[in-house]
Amino acid sequence: MAGGVSVVFRAAMIPTRDRHDMLADCITSVVDQVDRVIVIDNLSSPPIDPEPWHGKVGVVTVPIDPPNISTLWNVGLALADASAHAAHADEWDIAVLNSDVTVPAGWVEGLSAAMRSTTAVLAYPDQHGGTRQILHTKAGPVDLRTRLTGYAFLMRGEIGLRIDESMAWWYSDDDIFYRGCEAGGALLVPGLAVEHRCPNGSMYERPELHEQAARDRETFIEKWGKPPW
């Protein structure tokens, strides 16, 4: 707290396996927008080296295979919370990014300002060229053009939301969207589209993840009564 103004601490967390070049681009695009970048390394070969970013990037290895993306996210969220607590922050933003994403300048600040001007606990970019901000406050299916971008979104860290690890590969982003709607809102923000370079790349590389995605769909339906889309 300085001069009566609360300073929002900001962290980005990025789960990855390999994709070293894309990860480097992702980190470079966001590192100057946040106070801390946390990479969750899921068995990359060679391991991810944080040295190029001179102490602003931390790497933790989570050696689970097959991967559970929800577990990796939760490890990153917990570490982001710890960084915020160490900085004595009352409020903090956590950017959740896939390693094949790059974000534009001002992305974190833009999402944060929009989110914190409302009751929303999640904010995410409009990837379809929309021009209006939409605050979703009801858990349920939405127009797919306004669905949460599970590969790039911002969370209001002090709320303490966590990802449902019973959905290991897909649908946990839809679940956090629904729970975010119920917790205060999930906000679609225009004008901040990201570059998503390799959508579903791991699904193509590892066919067993298709089977896991099908199981995750059934888990989601059991929890919420119907699929999200």
Coordinates of C-alpha atoms in Angstrom, one line a residue:
M1 CA 0.0 0.0 0.0
A2 CA 1.6 3.3 -1.1
G3 CA -0.2 6.7 -0.8
G4 CA -3.5 4.9 -0.1
V5 CA -3.4 3.0 -3.4
S6 CA -3.3 -0.8 -3.4
V7 CA -0.7 -2.2 -5.8
V8 CA -1.8 -5.4 -7.5
F9 CA 1.0 -8.1 -7.6
R10 CA 1.1 -10.0 -10.9
A11 CA 2.3 -13.4 -11.7
A12 CA 2.1 -15.6 -14.8
M13 CA 2.2 -19.4 -14.7
I14 CA 2.9 -21.6 -17.7
P15 CA 2.8 -25.4 -17.8
T16 CA 4.9 -27.0 -20.5
R17 CA 6.5 -30.1 -21.8
D18 CA 9.3 -29.4 -24.3
R19 CA 8.2 -26.8 -26.8
H20 CA 11.3 -24.9 -25.8
D21 CA 11.2 -22.3 -28.6
M22 CA 7.5 -21.5 -28.2
L23 CA 7.9 -21.4 -24.4
A24 CA 10.7 -18.8 -24.8
D25 CA 8.5 -16.7 -27.0
C26 CA 5.6 -17.0 -24.5
I27 CA 7.8 -16.0 -21.6
T28 CA 9.4 -13.1 -23.5
S29 CA 5.9 -11.7 -24.4
V30 CA 4.7 -11.6 -20.8
V31 CA 7.8 -11.3 -18.5
D32 CA 7.8 -7.5 -18.5
Q33 CA 4.1 -7.4 -17.7
V34 CA 4.3 -9.3 -14.4
D35 CA 6.4 -9.5 -11.2
R36 CA 7.0 -13.2 -11.5
V37 CA 6.8 -16.0 -14.1
I38 CA 6.4 -19.6 -12.9
V39 CA 7.0 -22.4 -15.4
I40 CA 5.6 -25.8 -14.5
D41 CA 7.9 -28.2 -16.3
N42 CA 6.2 -31.5 -17.0
L43 CA 9.2 -33.7 -18.0
S44 CA 10.7 -31.5 -20.7
S45 CA 13.9 -32.9 -22.3
P46 CA 16.2 -31.1 -21.8
P47 CA 14.7 -29.5 -18.7
I48 CA 13.6 -25.9 -19.0
D49 CA 16.4 -23.4 -18.2
P50 CA 15.2 -20.1 -16.5
E51 CA 18.6 -18.4 -16.8
P52 CA 17.9 -16.2 -19.9
W53 CA 15.4 -14.2 -17.8
H54 CA 17.9 -13.3 -15.0
G55 CA 16.0 -14.4 -11.9
K56 CA 12.5 -13.2 -12.9
V57 CA 11.5 -16.7 -14.0
G58 CA 11.2 -19.8 -11.8
V59 CA 10.9 -23.4 -12.9
V60 CA 9.4 -26.2 -10.9
T61 CA 9.4 -29.8 -12.2
V62 CA 6.2 -31.8 -11.8
P63 CA 7.0 -35.3 -13.2
I64 CA 3.6 -36.8 -13.8
D65 CA 2.8 -38.9 -16.9
P66 CA 0.4 -39.0 -18.5
P67 CA 0.0 -35.3 -17.6
N68 CA -2.9 -33.9 -15.6
I69 CA -3.1 -30.3 -16.8
S70 CA -5.4 -29.4 -13.9
T71 CA -2.7 -30.5 -11.4
L72 CA -0.1 -28.6 -13.2
W73 CA -2.3 -25.5 -13.1
N74 CA -2.9 -25.9 -9.4
V75 CA 0.8 -26.2 -8.6
G76 CA 1.3 -23.0 -10.5
L77 CA -1.6 -21.2 -8.8
A78 CA -0.2 -22.2 -5.4
L79 CA 3.2 -21.0 -6.2
A80 CA 1.8 -17.7 -7.6
D81 CA -0.1 -17.3 -4.3
A82 CA 3.1 -17.9 -2.3
S83 CA 4.9 -15.3 -4.4
A84 CA 2.1 -12.8 -3.7
H85 CA 2.2 -13.5 0.0
A86 CA 5.9 -13.1 0.1
A87 CA 5.4 -9.6 -1.5
H88 CA 2.8 -8.8 1.2
A89 CA 0.2 -8.3 -1.5
D90 CA -3.5 -7.9 -0.6
E91 CA -4.5 -8.4 -4.3
W92 CA -2.9 -10.3 -7.0
D93 CA -3.5 -11.4 -10.6
I94 CA -2.5 -14.7 -12.0
A95 CA -2.1 -15.1 -15.8
V96 CA -2.7 -18.7 -16.8
L97 CA -0.9 -19.3 -20.2
N98 CA -0.3 -22.3 -22.4
S99 CA 3.3 -22.4 -23.6
D100 CA 2.2 -22.0 -27.3
V101 CA 0.7 -18.6 -26.6
T102 CA 2.1 -15.1 -27.0
V103 CA 0.4 -12.1 -25.6
P104 CA 0.4 -8.5 -26.8
A105 CA 1.9 -5.6 -24.9
G106 CA -0.4 -4.4 -22.2
W107 CA -2.4 -7.7 -22.1
V108 CA -2.1 -8.3 -18.3
E109 CA -2.8 -4.7 -17.4
G110 CA -5.7 -4.5 -19.8
L111 CA -7.4 -7.7 -18.5
S112 CA -6.7 -6.7 -14.9
A113 CA -8.1 -3.3 -15.1
A114 CA -11.3 -4.6 -16.8
M115 CA -11.7 -7.4 -14.4
R116 CA -11.1 -5.3 -11.3
S117 CA -13.6 -2.7 -12.4
T118 CA -16.3 -5.4 -12.1
T119 CA -17.2 -8.2 -9.7
A120 CA -15.4 -10.7 -12.1
V121 CA -12.9 -13.2 -10.7
L122 CA -11.8 -14.3 -14.2
A123 CA -11.0 -12.3 -17.3
Y124 CA -10.1 -13.5 -20.8
P125 CA -9.6 -12.1 -24.3
D126 CA -12.1 -12.0 -27.1
Q127 CA -10.5 -14.1 -29.9
H128 CA -13.3 -13.4 -32.5
G129 CA -13.1 -9.7 -33.0
G130 CA -16.0 -8.7 -30.8
T131 CA -16.2 -5.1 -29.6
R132 CA -18.1 -5.3 -26.3
Q133 CA -17.3 -6.5 -22.9
I134 CA -19.5 -9.3 -21.5
L135 CA -19.7 -10.3 -17.9
H136 CA -21.0 -13.9 -17.5
T137 CA -22.6 -14.5 -14.1
K138 CA -24.6 -17.6 -14.7
A139 CA -23.0 -21.1 -14.9
G140 CA -24.1 -22.7 -18.1
P141 CA -23.3 -23.0 -21.9
V142 CA -22.6 -19.8 -23.8
D143 CA -22.0 -18.8 -27.4
L144 CA -18.7 -20.5 -28.2
R145 CA -17.3 -17.2 -29.4
T146 CA -17.6 -16.0 -25.9
R147 CA -16.3 -19.1 -24.1
L148 CA -13.4 -19.0 -21.8
T149 CA -10.0 -19.1 -23.6
G150 CA -8.6 -22.0 -21.5
Y151 CA -5.1 -21.3 -23.1
A152 CA -4.9 -17.7 -21.9
F153 CA -6.8 -16.1 -19.0
L154 CA -6.4 -14.1 -15.9
M155 CA -7.6 -15.0 -12.4
R156 CA -8.2 -12.8 -9.3
G157 CA -5.7 -14.6 -7.2
E158 CA -6.9 -13.5 -3.7
I159 CA -10.2 -15.3 -4.3
G160 CA -8.3 -18.7 -4.1
L161 CA -10.1 -20.6 -7.0
R162 CA -8.5 -23.9 -7.9
I163 CA -8.9 -26.2 -10.8
D164 CA -10.9 -29.5 -10.5
E165 CA -8.2 -32.2 -10.9
S166 CA -10.8 -34.9 -11.6
M167 CA -10.8 -33.5 -15.2
A168 CA -7.2 -34.2 -16.2
W169 CA -7.0 -32.9 -19.8
W170 CA -10.1 -31.2 -21.1
Y171 CA -13.2 -29.5 -19.6
S172 CA -11.6 -28.3 -16.4
D173 CA -11.3 -24.9 -18.1
D174 CA -15.1 -25.0 -18.7
D175 CA -15.6 -26.0 -15.1
I176 CA -13.5 -23.1 -13.8
F177 CA -15.5 -20.8 -16.1
Y178 CA -18.7 -22.0 -14.6
R179 CA -17.4 -21.7 -11.0
G180 CA -16.0 -18.3 -11.8
C181 CA -19.4 -17.2 -13.1
E182 CA -20.9 -18.2 -9.7
A183 CA -18.1 -16.6 -7.7
G184 CA -18.5 -13.1 -9.1
G185 CA -18.3 -13.4 -12.9
A186 CA -16.2 -14.3 -15.9
L187 CA -15.4 -11.3 -18.1
L188 CA -14.9 -11.4 -21.8
V189 CA -12.7 -8.5 -22.8
P190 CA -12.3 -7.2 -26.5
G191 CA -9.2 -5.9 -28.1
L192 CA -6.6 -8.1 -26.3
A193 CA -6.5 -11.2 -28.6
V194 CA -3.5 -13.5 -28.1
E195 CA -1.7 -15.6 -30.7
H196 CA -2.4 -19.3 -30.1
R197 CA 0.2 -21.1 -32.2
C198 CA -0.5 -24.8 -31.8
P199 CA -4.1 -25.5 -30.7
N200 CA -4.6 -29.1 -29.4
G201 CA -1.0 -30.0 -30.5
S202 CA -0.6 -32.4 -27.6
M203 CA -3.8 -34.2 -28.6
Y204 CA -2.3 -34.9 -32.0
E205 CA 1.0 -36.0 -30.6
R206 CA -0.5 -38.3 -27.9
P207 CA -3.6 -40.2 -28.9
E208 CA -4.2 -41.4 -25.4
L209 CA -5.2 -37.9 -24.5
H210 CA -8.3 -38.2 -26.7
E211 CA -9.4 -41.0 -24.4
Q212 CA -8.8 -38.9 -21.4
A213 CA -10.7 -36.0 -22.9
A214 CA -13.7 -38.3 -23.4
R215 CA -13.6 -39.3 -19.7
D216 CA -13.3 -35.7 -18.7
R217 CA -16.4 -34.9 -20.7
E218 CA -18.4 -37.5 -18.8
T219 CA -17.0 -36.2 -15.5
F220 CA -18.1 -32.7 -16.4
I221 CA -21.6 -33.9 -17.4
E222 CA -21.9 -35.8 -14.1
K223 CA -21.0 -32.6 -12.2
W224 CA -23.0 -30.1 -14.1
G225 CA -25.8 -32.1 -15.7
K226 CA -24.9 -31.5 -19.4
P227 CA -21.9 -30.7 -21.6
P228 CA -20.7 -27.1 -21.9
W229 CA -20.9 -27.1 -25.7

